[in-house]
Amino acid sequence: MRAIRGLWRWRGNPLCRTSDLAEAWVALTALLLMLSVAPLIGALMGGAAHGALQRSVREQHESRHRVTATVIRALERSPLSVDPEGASGEDLRRRVLAGWTGPDGSRHEAPALVGIDDPAGGDRFAIWTDERGREVARPLDPATATTHAVLAGFGTAVAAAALLEAARRTVVWRMVRRRYARLEQEWERAGPDWGRTGAGS
């Protein structure tokens, strides 16, 4: 908006320098690009990220299987662990020795984290495994993938806008430096006696 006001203020003004008008045009161009190109780049990046993440979600859901494991015995109480993929991020998890049957029929026993307050032998809980029954992380949720894609698009749009603003500042800085260099040349041309004109010295 400042760029538009600047262009209007300098319209037909006899004090307007060419560099003032150029700075205002640079600012207006940068503003229009920020309002049009940056969101477009963000939308394209978000769309690409969404497609890639949704493909990853489908692949993970095809290759990972939810099976029921049984607690054999609880392991040492410390340390308590926090499930990083839990809904609240604060779900306390206990380590237990668990047994389960993989999708291929193989039998497995391994330490696992469970969200049971006081696990005892025979308690059941769900885990995710690969085709061979090895425990793997929970597959990515479609809603979480969409959220990541939106954040990627928004971050890209902000980064593009910041890049345009940095370019605008660089161009204006160079224009100001050029103006000061021309001003210095004019002062040197005027010489040291510019203030004594007509003094007869």
Short mmCIF file of C-alpha atoms in Angstrom, two decimals:
data_model
loop_
_atom_site.label_atom_id
_atom_site.label_comp_id
_atom_site.label_asym_id
_atom_site.label_seq_id
_atom_site.Cartn_x
_atom_site.Cartn_y
_atom_site.Cartn_z
CA MET A 1 0.00 0.00 0.00
CA ARG A 2 2.88 2.34 0.73
CA ALA A 3 4.10 1.80 -2.82
CA ILE A 4 0.72 2.82 -4.27
CA ARG A 5 0.56 5.89 -2.03
CA GLY A 6 4.13 6.73 -3.07
CA LEU A 7 3.28 6.54 -6.76
CA TRP A 8 0.21 8.73 -6.26
CA ARG A 9 2.16 11.27 -4.20
CA TRP A 10 4.87 11.61 -6.85
CA ARG A 11 2.38 11.87 -9.72
CA GLY A 12 3.06 15.19 -11.48
CA ASN A 13 5.24 16.43 -8.60
CA PRO A 14 8.07 18.67 -9.91
CA LEU A 15 10.29 17.54 -7.01
CA CYS A 16 9.94 13.91 -8.01
CA ARG A 17 13.25 12.35 -8.99
CA THR A 18 13.46 9.47 -11.42
CA SER A 19 14.94 7.32 -8.62
CA ASP A 20 11.94 8.09 -6.36
CA LEU A 21 9.57 6.87 -9.04
CA ALA A 22 11.72 3.81 -9.71
CA GLU A 23 11.74 2.91 -5.99
CA ALA A 24 7.96 3.22 -5.84
CA TRP A 25 7.57 1.00 -8.92
CA VAL A 26 9.95 -1.60 -7.46
CA ALA A 27 7.95 -1.64 -4.22
CA LEU A 28 4.63 -1.96 -6.09
CA THR A 29 5.97 -4.77 -8.29
CA ALA A 30 7.29 -6.64 -5.24
CA LEU A 31 3.92 -6.23 -3.48
CA LEU A 32 1.99 -7.56 -6.48
CA LEU A 33 4.36 -10.52 -6.78
CA MET A 34 3.99 -11.27 -3.06
CA LEU A 35 0.20 -11.25 -3.40
CA SER A 36 0.08 -13.37 -6.55
CA VAL A 37 3.22 -15.43 -7.15
CA ALA A 38 4.05 -16.40 -3.54
CA PRO A 39 0.60 -17.96 -2.87
CA LEU A 40 0.75 -19.73 -6.24
CA ILE A 41 4.17 -21.24 -5.45
CA GLY A 42 2.87 -22.24 -2.00
CA ALA A 43 -0.20 -23.91 -3.51
CA LEU A 44 1.91 -25.82 -6.04
CA MET A 45 4.36 -26.98 -3.38
CA GLY A 46 1.53 -27.92 -1.01
CA GLY A 47 -0.20 -29.89 -3.77
CA ALA A 48 3.00 -31.75 -4.65
CA ALA A 49 3.70 -32.50 -0.98
CA HIS A 50 0.10 -33.67 -0.48
CA GLY A 51 0.33 -36.07 -3.42
CA ALA A 52 3.66 -37.50 -2.23
CA LEU A 53 2.49 -37.86 1.37
CA GLN A 54 -0.81 -39.51 0.38
CA ARG A 55 1.15 -42.01 -1.75
CA SER A 56 3.34 -42.69 1.27
CA VAL A 57 0.22 -43.18 3.42
CA ARG A 58 -1.17 -45.73 0.95
CA GLU A 59 2.16 -47.59 0.73
CA GLN A 60 2.52 -47.69 4.51
CA HIS A 61 -1.02 -48.97 4.99
CA GLU A 62 -0.39 -51.69 2.39
CA SER A 63 2.92 -52.83 3.91
CA ARG A 64 2.13 -52.48 7.63
CA HIS A 65 -0.31 -54.64 9.52
CA ARG A 66 -2.07 -54.14 12.83
CA VAL A 67 -1.80 -57.26 15.00
CA THR A 68 -2.72 -58.07 18.59
CA ALA A 69 0.19 -58.67 20.96
CA THR A 70 0.04 -60.26 24.38
CA VAL A 71 2.04 -59.09 27.42
CA ILE A 72 4.30 -61.87 28.66
CA ARG A 73 5.72 -59.85 31.54
CA ALA A 74 6.44 -56.26 32.46
CA LEU A 75 10.03 -55.10 32.20
CA GLU A 76 11.76 -52.63 34.53
CA ARG A 77 9.51 -49.74 35.44
CA SER A 78 12.09 -47.08 34.65
CA PRO A 79 12.46 -45.30 32.42
CA LEU A 80 8.96 -44.23 31.49
CA SER A 81 8.73 -43.40 27.83
CA VAL A 82 6.56 -40.96 25.96
CA ASP A 83 4.92 -42.04 22.72
CA PRO A 84 5.94 -39.38 20.14
CA GLU A 85 3.05 -40.37 17.88
CA GLY A 86 0.44 -40.30 20.63
CA ALA A 87 -2.56 -38.03 20.20
CA SER A 88 -1.61 -35.77 23.09
CA GLY A 89 2.13 -36.38 22.99
CA GLU A 90 1.95 -37.07 26.73
CA ASP A 91 0.84 -40.73 26.73
CA LEU A 92 3.10 -42.57 29.16
CA ARG A 93 4.28 -45.90 27.82
CA ARG A 94 5.56 -48.92 29.76
CA ARG A 95 8.11 -51.44 28.47
CA VAL A 96 6.97 -55.03 28.43
CA LEU A 97 8.07 -58.29 26.91
CA ALA A 98 5.35 -59.08 24.39
CA GLY A 99 4.54 -61.92 22.05
CA TRP A 100 2.60 -61.81 18.80
CA THR A 101 1.98 -63.69 15.58
CA GLY A 102 3.00 -61.91 12.37
CA PRO A 103 0.87 -61.73 9.21
CA ASP A 104 2.97 -64.54 7.73
CA GLY A 105 2.24 -66.80 10.75
CA SER A 106 5.66 -66.39 12.36
CA ARG A 107 5.84 -66.11 16.16
CA HIS A 108 7.71 -63.17 17.74
CA GLU A 109 8.77 -62.10 21.22
CA ALA A 110 10.37 -58.71 21.85
CA PRO A 111 10.28 -55.71 24.19
CA ALA A 112 7.52 -53.30 23.30
CA LEU A 113 5.99 -50.08 24.61
CA VAL A 114 2.39 -50.23 25.78
CA GLY A 115 -0.05 -47.61 26.98
CA ILE A 116 -1.29 -49.78 29.88
CA ASP A 117 -0.90 -48.28 33.36
CA ASP A 118 -0.04 -51.52 35.11
CA PRO A 119 0.61 -54.21 32.50
CA ALA A 120 0.29 -57.83 33.58
CA GLY A 121 0.82 -61.11 31.79
CA GLY A 122 -2.01 -61.85 29.37
CA ASP A 123 -2.97 -58.21 28.71
CA ARG A 124 -3.54 -57.56 25.04
CA PHE A 125 -2.65 -54.50 22.97
CA ALA A 126 -2.28 -53.60 19.30
CA ILE A 127 1.01 -53.12 17.49
CA TRP A 128 2.02 -52.55 13.87
CA THR A 129 4.28 -55.00 12.04
CA ASP A 130 5.69 -55.48 8.57
CA GLU A 131 4.99 -58.50 6.34
CA ARG A 132 7.42 -60.65 8.34
CA GLY A 133 5.97 -59.71 11.72
CA ARG A 134 8.73 -57.30 12.78
CA GLU A 135 7.46 -54.35 14.80
CA VAL A 136 7.35 -51.07 12.88
CA ALA A 137 6.08 -47.56 13.52
CA ARG A 138 2.40 -46.77 13.11
CA PRO A 139 1.58 -45.81 9.50
CA LEU A 140 1.05 -42.17 8.72
CA ASP A 141 -2.53 -40.99 9.10
CA PRO A 142 -4.15 -39.32 6.02
CA ALA A 143 -5.25 -36.31 8.09
CA THR A 144 -1.74 -35.86 9.49
CA ALA A 145 -0.32 -36.09 5.96
CA THR A 146 -2.74 -33.39 4.81
CA THR A 147 -1.70 -31.17 7.72
CA HIS A 148 1.98 -31.62 6.82
CA ALA A 149 1.22 -30.75 3.19
CA VAL A 150 -0.67 -27.58 4.19
CA LEU A 151 2.20 -26.51 6.44
CA ALA A 152 4.70 -27.18 3.64
CA GLY A 153 2.66 -25.05 1.23
CA PHE A 154 2.25 -22.23 3.74
CA GLY A 155 5.94 -22.31 4.63
CA THR A 156 6.90 -22.19 0.95
CA ALA A 157 4.60 -19.22 0.33
CA VAL A 158 6.09 -17.35 3.30
CA ALA A 159 9.62 -18.18 2.13
CA ALA A 160 8.82 -16.95 -1.39
CA ALA A 161 7.38 -13.71 -0.01
CA ALA A 162 10.46 -13.23 2.19
CA LEU A 163 12.71 -13.83 -0.83
CA LEU A 164 10.80 -11.23 -2.85
CA GLU A 165 11.06 -8.74 0.01
CA ALA A 166 14.80 -9.39 0.29
CA ALA A 167 15.16 -8.82 -3.47
CA ARG A 168 13.17 -5.56 -3.21
CA ARG A 169 15.35 -4.32 -0.35
CA THR A 170 18.52 -5.22 -2.27
CA VAL A 171 17.35 -3.38 -5.39
CA VAL A 172 16.32 -0.30 -3.39
CA TRP A 173 19.60 -0.36 -1.44
CA ARG A 174 21.57 -0.38 -4.70
CA MET A 175 19.47 2.44 -6.10
CA VAL A 176 20.07 4.55 -2.97
CA ARG A 177 23.80 3.86 -3.14
CA ARG A 178 23.86 4.88 -6.79
CA ARG A 179 21.95 8.08 -5.92
CA TYR A 180 24.42 8.94 -3.15
CA ALA A 181 27.35 8.25 -5.49
CA ARG A 182 25.88 10.66 -8.07
CA LEU A 183 25.30 13.23 -5.33
CA GLU A 184 28.93 12.98 -4.23
CA GLN A 185 30.08 13.48 -7.80
CA GLU A 186 27.92 16.61 -8.04
CA TRP A 187 29.41 17.95 -4.78
CA GLU A 188 32.94 17.32 -6.07
CA ARG A 189 32.10 19.07 -9.33
CA ALA A 190 30.80 22.10 -7.42
CA GLY A 191 34.15 22.30 -5.66
CA PRO A 192 35.07 23.60 -2.21
CA ASP A 193 34.06 27.23 -3.07
CA TRP A 194 30.36 26.48 -3.63
CA GLY A 195 29.38 28.48 -0.55
CA ARG A 196 31.38 31.57 -1.54
CA THR A 197 29.79 32.35 -4.89
CA GLY A 198 30.04 36.04 -5.65
CA ALA A 199 32.31 36.71 -2.66
CA GLY A 200 35.14 37.71 -4.97
CA SER A 201 37.55 35.08 -3.73
#
